[in-house]
Coordinates of C-alpha atoms in Angstrom, one line a residue:
M1356 CA 0.1 0.0 0.0
E1357 CA 1.2 3.6 -0.7
G1358 CA 0.0 6.9 1.1
L1359 CA 0.1 10.2 -0.2
I1360 CA -0.2 12.5 2.8
A1361 CA -1.3 16.2 2.5
V1362 CA -0.2 17.9 5.7
T1363 CA -1.5 21.6 4.8
Y1364 CA -2.9 23.5 2.4
K1365 CA -1.0 26.8 3.4
C1366 CA 1.2 27.8 0.4
N1367 CA 3.4 30.9 -0.4
A1368 CA 3.0 30.0 -4.0
K1369 CA 0.3 31.9 -5.7
C1370 CA 0.4 29.0 -8.7
H1371 CA -1.2 29.9 -11.9
M1372 CA -2.8 26.2 -12.3
C1373 CA -4.1 25.8 -8.2
N1374 CA -5.7 27.5 -6.6
T1375 CA -5.5 25.9 -3.5
W1376 CA -3.4 28.7 -1.6
Q1377 CA -6.8 30.5 -1.7
Y1378 CA -8.6 27.9 0.7
P1379 CA -5.7 27.5 3.7
T1380 CA -6.3 25.0 6.5
K1381 CA -6.2 26.7 9.8
N1382 CA -3.8 25.2 12.2
E1383 CA -6.0 23.9 14.4
E1384 CA -7.7 22.1 11.8
E1385 CA -5.0 20.2 10.8
I1386 CA -3.3 16.4 10.9
T1387 CA -1.4 16.0 14.1
P1388 CA 1.8 13.9 14.1
E1389 CA -0.2 11.6 16.6
D1390 CA -3.1 11.5 14.1
I1391 CA -0.4 10.4 11.3
S1392 CA 0.8 7.9 13.3
K1393 CA -2.2 5.9 13.0
I1394 CA -1.7 4.8 9.4
P1395 CA -0.3 1.7 9.0
S1396 CA 2.9 0.8 9.2
G1397 CA 4.7 -1.0 6.2
L1398 CA 4.2 1.5 3.0
T1399 CA 6.0 1.0 0.3
F1400 CA 5.3 4.5 -0.4
A1401 CA 4.8 7.6 1.3
N1402 CA 4.5 11.1 -0.1
I1403 CA 4.2 14.2 2.2
T1404 CA 2.5 17.4 0.3
G1405 CA 0.4 20.2 0.4
G1406 CA -0.1 23.0 -0.1
E1407 CA 3.4 23.9 1.0
P1408 CA 4.5 21.0 3.5
F1409 CA 7.7 23.1 5.2
I1410 CA 5.2 25.8 6.1
R1411 CA 4.0 23.7 9.1
N1412 CA 6.4 24.2 12.5
D1413 CA 6.0 20.7 13.1
I1414 CA 7.3 19.1 9.8
D1415 CA 10.3 17.5 11.6
K1416 CA 7.8 15.4 13.8
I1417 CA 5.7 14.9 10.9
V1418 CA 8.6 13.3 8.9
D1419 CA 9.5 11.5 12.3
V1420 CA 6.6 9.6 12.3
V1421 CA 5.7 9.1 8.4
M1422 CA 9.9 7.7 8.0
N1423 CA 8.2 4.5 10.8
K1424 CA 5.8 3.7 8.3
T1425 CA 7.0 3.4 5.2
R1426 CA 10.0 1.9 3.0
R1427 CA 10.7 5.0 1.2
L1428 CA 9.2 8.5 1.5
V1429 CA 9.4 11.9 -0.5
I1430 CA 8.7 15.3 0.3
S1431 CA 7.4 17.4 -2.1
T1432 CA 7.5 20.9 -2.1
N1433 CA 8.6 24.0 -3.5
G1434 CA 11.7 24.5 -2.4
Y1435 CA 11.4 28.1 -1.1
F1436 CA 12.0 27.3 2.4
T1437 CA 15.7 26.2 2.0
D1438 CA 16.8 26.1 5.9
K1439 CA 14.1 23.7 6.5
V1440 CA 14.4 21.4 3.7
M1441 CA 18.0 21.2 5.0
D1442 CA 17.3 20.9 8.8
I1443 CA 15.5 17.6 7.7
A1444 CA 17.5 16.1 5.0
R1445 CA 21.0 16.5 7.5
R1446 CA 18.8 14.5 9.9
Y1447 CA 18.2 12.1 7.4
K1448 CA 21.4 12.3 5.0
N1449 CA 22.2 8.7 5.6
D1450 CA 18.8 7.2 4.9
K1451 CA 18.3 5.9 1.8
R1452 CA 14.3 5.7 2.0
F1453 CA 14.6 9.5 2.5
G1454 CA 13.8 11.8 -0.5
V1455 CA 12.7 15.4 -1.9
R1456 CA 11.1 16.4 -5.2
V1457 CA 10.6 20.3 -5.8
S1458 CA 8.1 21.7 -8.2
I1459 CA 10.2 23.5 -11.1
E1460 CA 7.3 25.0 -13.3
G1461 CA 10.0 26.3 -16.2
L1462 CA 13.0 28.2 -16.5
P1463 CA 13.3 31.1 -14.0
S1464 CA 10.8 33.6 -16.2
A1465 CA 8.1 31.0 -16.8
N1466 CA 8.7 29.8 -13.5
D1467 CA 8.2 32.7 -11.3
E1468 CA 5.1 33.4 -13.3
L1469 CA 3.2 30.4 -13.2
R1470 CA 4.1 30.5 -9.3
G1471 CA 3.6 33.4 -8.3
L1472 CA 6.1 33.4 -6.8
K1473 CA 9.2 36.1 -7.0
D1474 CA 12.6 34.3 -7.4
G1475 CA 11.2 31.2 -6.9
F1476 CA 13.1 29.1 -9.4
D1477 CA 16.5 30.5 -7.2
H1478 CA 15.2 29.2 -4.3
G1479 CA 14.3 26.0 -5.8
I1480 CA 17.4 25.2 -7.8
R1481 CA 19.3 26.2 -4.4
T1482 CA 17.7 23.7 -2.6
L1483 CA 18.3 20.9 -5.4
L1484 CA 22.0 21.7 -5.1
Q1485 CA 22.2 22.0 -1.4
L1486 CA 20.7 18.6 -0.7
H1487 CA 23.0 17.7 -3.7
E1488 CA 26.1 18.8 -2.0
L1489 CA 24.6 17.0 1.0
G1490 CA 24.8 13.4 -0.6
I1491 CA 20.6 13.3 -0.8
K1492 CA 20.3 10.2 -3.4
D1493 CA 16.5 10.9 -4.0
I1494 CA 16.5 14.3 -5.2
G1495 CA 14.7 15.6 -8.3
F1496 CA 12.5 18.3 -9.5
G1497 CA 9.2 18.0 -11.8
I1498 CA 6.7 20.6 -14.3
T1499 CA 3.2 20.7 -14.4
L1500 CA 2.9 21.0 -18.6
S1501 CA 0.8 23.7 -19.6
D1502 CA 0.6 26.1 -22.4
R1503 CA 2.6 28.1 -21.3
N1504 CA 5.8 26.3 -20.1
A1505 CA 5.9 23.4 -22.7
K1506 CA 8.6 25.0 -24.3
D1507 CA 11.0 24.8 -21.2
L1508 CA 10.7 20.9 -20.6
N1509 CA 13.4 19.6 -22.5
E1510 CA 15.6 22.2 -21.0
L1511 CA 14.7 21.4 -17.8
Y1512 CA 15.0 17.8 -18.2
M1513 CA 18.9 18.3 -19.8
L1514 CA 19.1 20.5 -16.3
A1515 CA 18.2 17.5 -14.4
E1516 CA 20.4 15.4 -16.6
W1517 CA 23.3 17.8 -15.7
L1518 CA 22.4 18.3 -12.2
G1519 CA 22.6 14.3 -11.8
V1520 CA 18.8 14.6 -10.0
E1521 CA 16.1 13.2 -10.8
F1522 CA 12.8 14.6 -13.8
A1523 CA 8.8 14.5 -13.3
T1524 CA 6.1 15.2 -15.4
A1525 CA 2.7 16.0 -14.6
A1526 CA 0.6 18.0 -17.2
V1527 CA -2.4 20.1 -15.7
H1528 CA -6.0 18.8 -14.1
N1529 CA -8.9 20.0 -12.8
T1530 CA -9.8 18.8 -8.9
Y1531 CA -11.3 20.2 -6.0
Y1532 CA -7.7 19.7 -4.5
F1533 CA -6.5 22.0 -6.6
H1534 CA -9.8 24.6 -6.6
K1535 CA -9.2 25.0 -10.3
F1536 CA -11.9 23.5 -12.9
D1537 CA -10.7 25.5 -16.1
N1538 CA -7.4 24.2 -16.0
K1539 CA -6.7 23.1 -20.2
I1540 CA -4.1 23.1 -22.7
E1541 CA -4.9 24.7 -26.0
K1542 CA -2.2 23.3 -27.8
K1543 CA -2.2 19.9 -27.8
E1544 CA 0.2 19.4 -31.0
E1545 CA 2.7 21.8 -29.5
V1546 CA 2.9 20.1 -26.1
T1547 CA 2.4 16.5 -27.6
E1548 CA 5.8 17.2 -29.8
E1549 CA 7.6 18.5 -26.9
I1550 CA 6.6 15.4 -24.6
N1551 CA 7.5 13.1 -27.6
K1552 CA 11.2 14.6 -27.4
L1553 CA 11.3 13.5 -24.1
I1554 CA 10.2 10.3 -24.8
D1555 CA 12.7 9.6 -27.5
K1556 CA 15.7 11.3 -25.0
L1557 CA 14.3 9.0 -22.4
L1558 CA 14.1 5.8 -24.4
H1559 CA 18.1 6.5 -25.5
S1560 CA 19.1 5.9 -21.9
N1561 CA 20.5 3.2 -20.6
H1562 CA 18.7 3.4 -17.6
P1563 CA 15.6 1.0 -17.7
K1564 CA 13.6 3.2 -15.2
K1565 CA 13.8 5.9 -17.8
W1566 CA 12.4 3.5 -20.0
F1567 CA 9.3 3.1 -18.1
R1568 CA 9.3 7.2 -17.4
A1569 CA 8.7 7.1 -21.2
Y1570 CA 5.9 4.9 -21.0
F1571 CA 4.4 7.2 -18.3
N1572 CA 5.0 10.5 -20.9
Y1573 CA 3.0 8.6 -23.7
G1574 CA 0.0 8.2 -21.4
L1575 CA 0.2 11.7 -20.7
I1576 CA 0.2 12.7 -24.2
N1577 CA -2.9 10.5 -24.0
F1578 CA -4.6 12.3 -21.1
I1579 CA -3.7 15.9 -22.7
N1580 CA -5.2 14.5 -25.7
G1581 CA -8.9 13.4 -24.0
G1582 CA -7.6 9.4 -24.7
K1583 CA -8.9 6.4 -22.2
R1584 CA -6.4 6.0 -19.5
F1585 CA -4.4 2.9 -20.5
L1586 CA -4.1 1.5 -17.4
P1587 CA -7.1 0.4 -15.0
C1588 CA -7.2 3.2 -12.0
E1589 CA -6.9 1.7 -8.5
M1590 CA -7.1 4.3 -6.3
G1591 CA -8.5 3.5 -3.0
S1592 CA -7.2 -0.1 -3.1
D1593 CA -3.3 0.4 -3.9
V1594 CA -3.1 3.9 -2.5
F1595 CA -4.7 6.1 -0.3
F1596 CA -5.0 10.4 0.0
M1597 CA -5.4 11.9 3.3
D1598 CA -6.1 15.4 3.4
P1599 CA -5.1 18.3 6.1
F1600 CA -8.4 17.3 8.0
G1601 CA -7.9 13.7 8.7
E1602 CA -10.4 12.4 5.9
V1603 CA -9.1 9.6 4.1
R1604 CA -9.7 9.5 0.0
P1605 CA -9.1 7.5 -2.6
C1606 CA -7.0 10.1 -4.6
N1607 CA -7.1 14.3 -4.8
G1608 CA -9.5 14.2 -7.9
M1609 CA -12.3 12.6 -5.7
E1610 CA -14.1 14.1 -2.8
A1611 CA -15.4 11.1 -1.5
S1612 CA -14.3 9.8 1.9
M1613 CA -13.6 6.6 3.7
G1614 CA -13.6 7.7 7.2
N1615 CA -11.6 10.5 9.3
I1616 CA -8.0 9.2 10.9
K1617 CA -8.9 12.0 13.6
T1618 CA -12.2 9.8 14.5
Q1619 CA -11.3 6.2 13.6
A1620 CA -9.0 3.3 13.2
F1621 CA -7.3 3.5 9.9
D1622 CA -8.0 -0.6 9.5
D1623 CA -11.8 0.5 10.5
I1624 CA -11.4 3.5 8.1
W1625 CA -9.8 1.1 5.1
N1626 CA -12.3 -1.7 5.6
G1627 CA -15.5 -0.1 6.4
E1628 CA -18.6 0.6 4.5
E1629 CA -17.8 3.7 3.3
A1630 CA -14.5 2.5 1.7
K1631 CA -16.3 -0.2 -0.5
K1632 CA -18.8 2.6 -1.7
V1633 CA -15.7 4.8 -3.0
R1634 CA -13.6 2.0 -4.6
Q1635 CA -17.1 1.6 -6.6
A1636 CA -16.9 4.9 -7.3
V1637 CA -13.3 4.3 -8.6
C1638 CA -14.2 1.7 -10.8
S1639 CA -16.7 4.1 -12.2
C1640 CA -15.2 6.9 -12.3
D1641 CA -14.4 8.7 -16.1
K1642 CA -11.8 11.0 -15.2
N1643 CA -9.2 9.3 -16.7
C1644 CA -6.5 11.4 -14.9
W1645 CA -2.9 10.3 -15.3
M1646 CA -0.8 11.3 -12.4
V1647 CA 2.5 9.6 -11.5
G1648 CA 0.5 9.1 -7.9
S1649 CA -1.9 6.6 -9.5
A1650 CA 0.1 5.7 -12.7
A1651 CA 2.9 4.6 -11.2
P1652 CA 1.3 1.8 -9.1
A1653 CA -1.1 0.4 -12.4
M1654 CA 2.1 0.7 -14.0
K1655 CA 3.9 -2.2 -11.5
K1656 CA 0.8 -4.0 -11.2
K1657 CA 0.3 -4.6 -14.9
I1658 CA 3.9 -4.3 -15.7
M1659 CA 3.9 -6.1 -19.1
V1660 CA 1.9 -3.2 -20.7
P1661 CA 4.6 -0.7 -19.9
L1662 CA 6.8 -3.8 -20.8
K1663 CA 5.7 -4.1 -24.0
W1664 CA 5.1 -1.0 -25.4
I1665 CA 8.9 -0.6 -24.3
I1666 CA 10.1 -3.3 -26.5
K1667 CA 8.2 -1.8 -29.2
N1668 CA 9.6 1.6 -28.9
K1669 CA 12.9 1.2 -27.9
F1670 CA 14.0 -2.3 -29.6
F1671 CA 11.7 -2.0 -33.1
G1672 CA 11.7 1.7 -33.6
K1673 CA 7.8 1.8 -33.5
E1674 CA 6.4 5.3 -33.5
I1675 CA 5.4 7.0 -30.5
L1676 CA 3.9 9.9 -31.5
L1677 CA 0.0 10.2 -30.0
N1678 CA -2.4 12.7 -31.5
E1679 CA -5.2 11.1 -34.0
D1680 CA -5.5 7.9 -32.4
C1681 CA -4.8 9.3 -28.8
C1682 CA -8.2 6.8 -27.4
H1683 CA -6.5 4.1 -28.1
R1684 CA -4.7 1.4 -26.0
A1685 CA -0.9 1.1 -25.9

């Protein structure tokens, strides 16, 4: 099981594609480290996110709790609070389970415009560089693609390669979590072209992990072009999302709650009647989201699907462009 834990909806950024910052949680509403301690041990992966998690004054205590629950932990951040990030990183610098991902939405001009955060690019890169110097291995940054930053995609990938860090991609989505329902990509062909350039680079790598990322990005093209999800979504069965209020949901795209960790035991929530209803709702969900939180577990579970695609496209040179046939399955 994997867990995605949003510990606050406060954020110092004012992102173009996300309005969560307009709906900040209050301190007294947010889950505590004691609440989070009720999640089960033995998670294969956990992600601490927000809002901006490093706004929380007790983020160190939250990290301590989650580290005891999972085989791998990644904290998602905009990287602005470098000192706070580094304080925690120093405590876990010798623990290979610990990782950090910084959101960078483009080269300096595009990033700062899209994030509404003055000098946000500088802060993010400084955080990455200091984490790298400290010796943290599981670090990287990611971009959320839109019409406004697609041209920076491959330059950011090259920057990640030069820095020797991981590189992740996403596309703008519309959900209650973002408080956005008007995100859309108009320049589909232009964005598709840039992603295909990235796919080509990933497939020409010698690292198998990047080949699977190529498949993920192929799915991202499919999502952008309105296609049906390549792999079944099993959020709420293999993965849970916990919001800052303690509601346990299948993901950050569906508002349906299985229960609240503040008043219930996790096992009661996970095995309860509401959880069964939520899983049925997931089965009939038509959003076709393609975010790493839902796609990566599905790719692991149905590994032969991406593997066949990789064999065709890496070793046999099959055309990878996806536009008119965007509704076809890989």
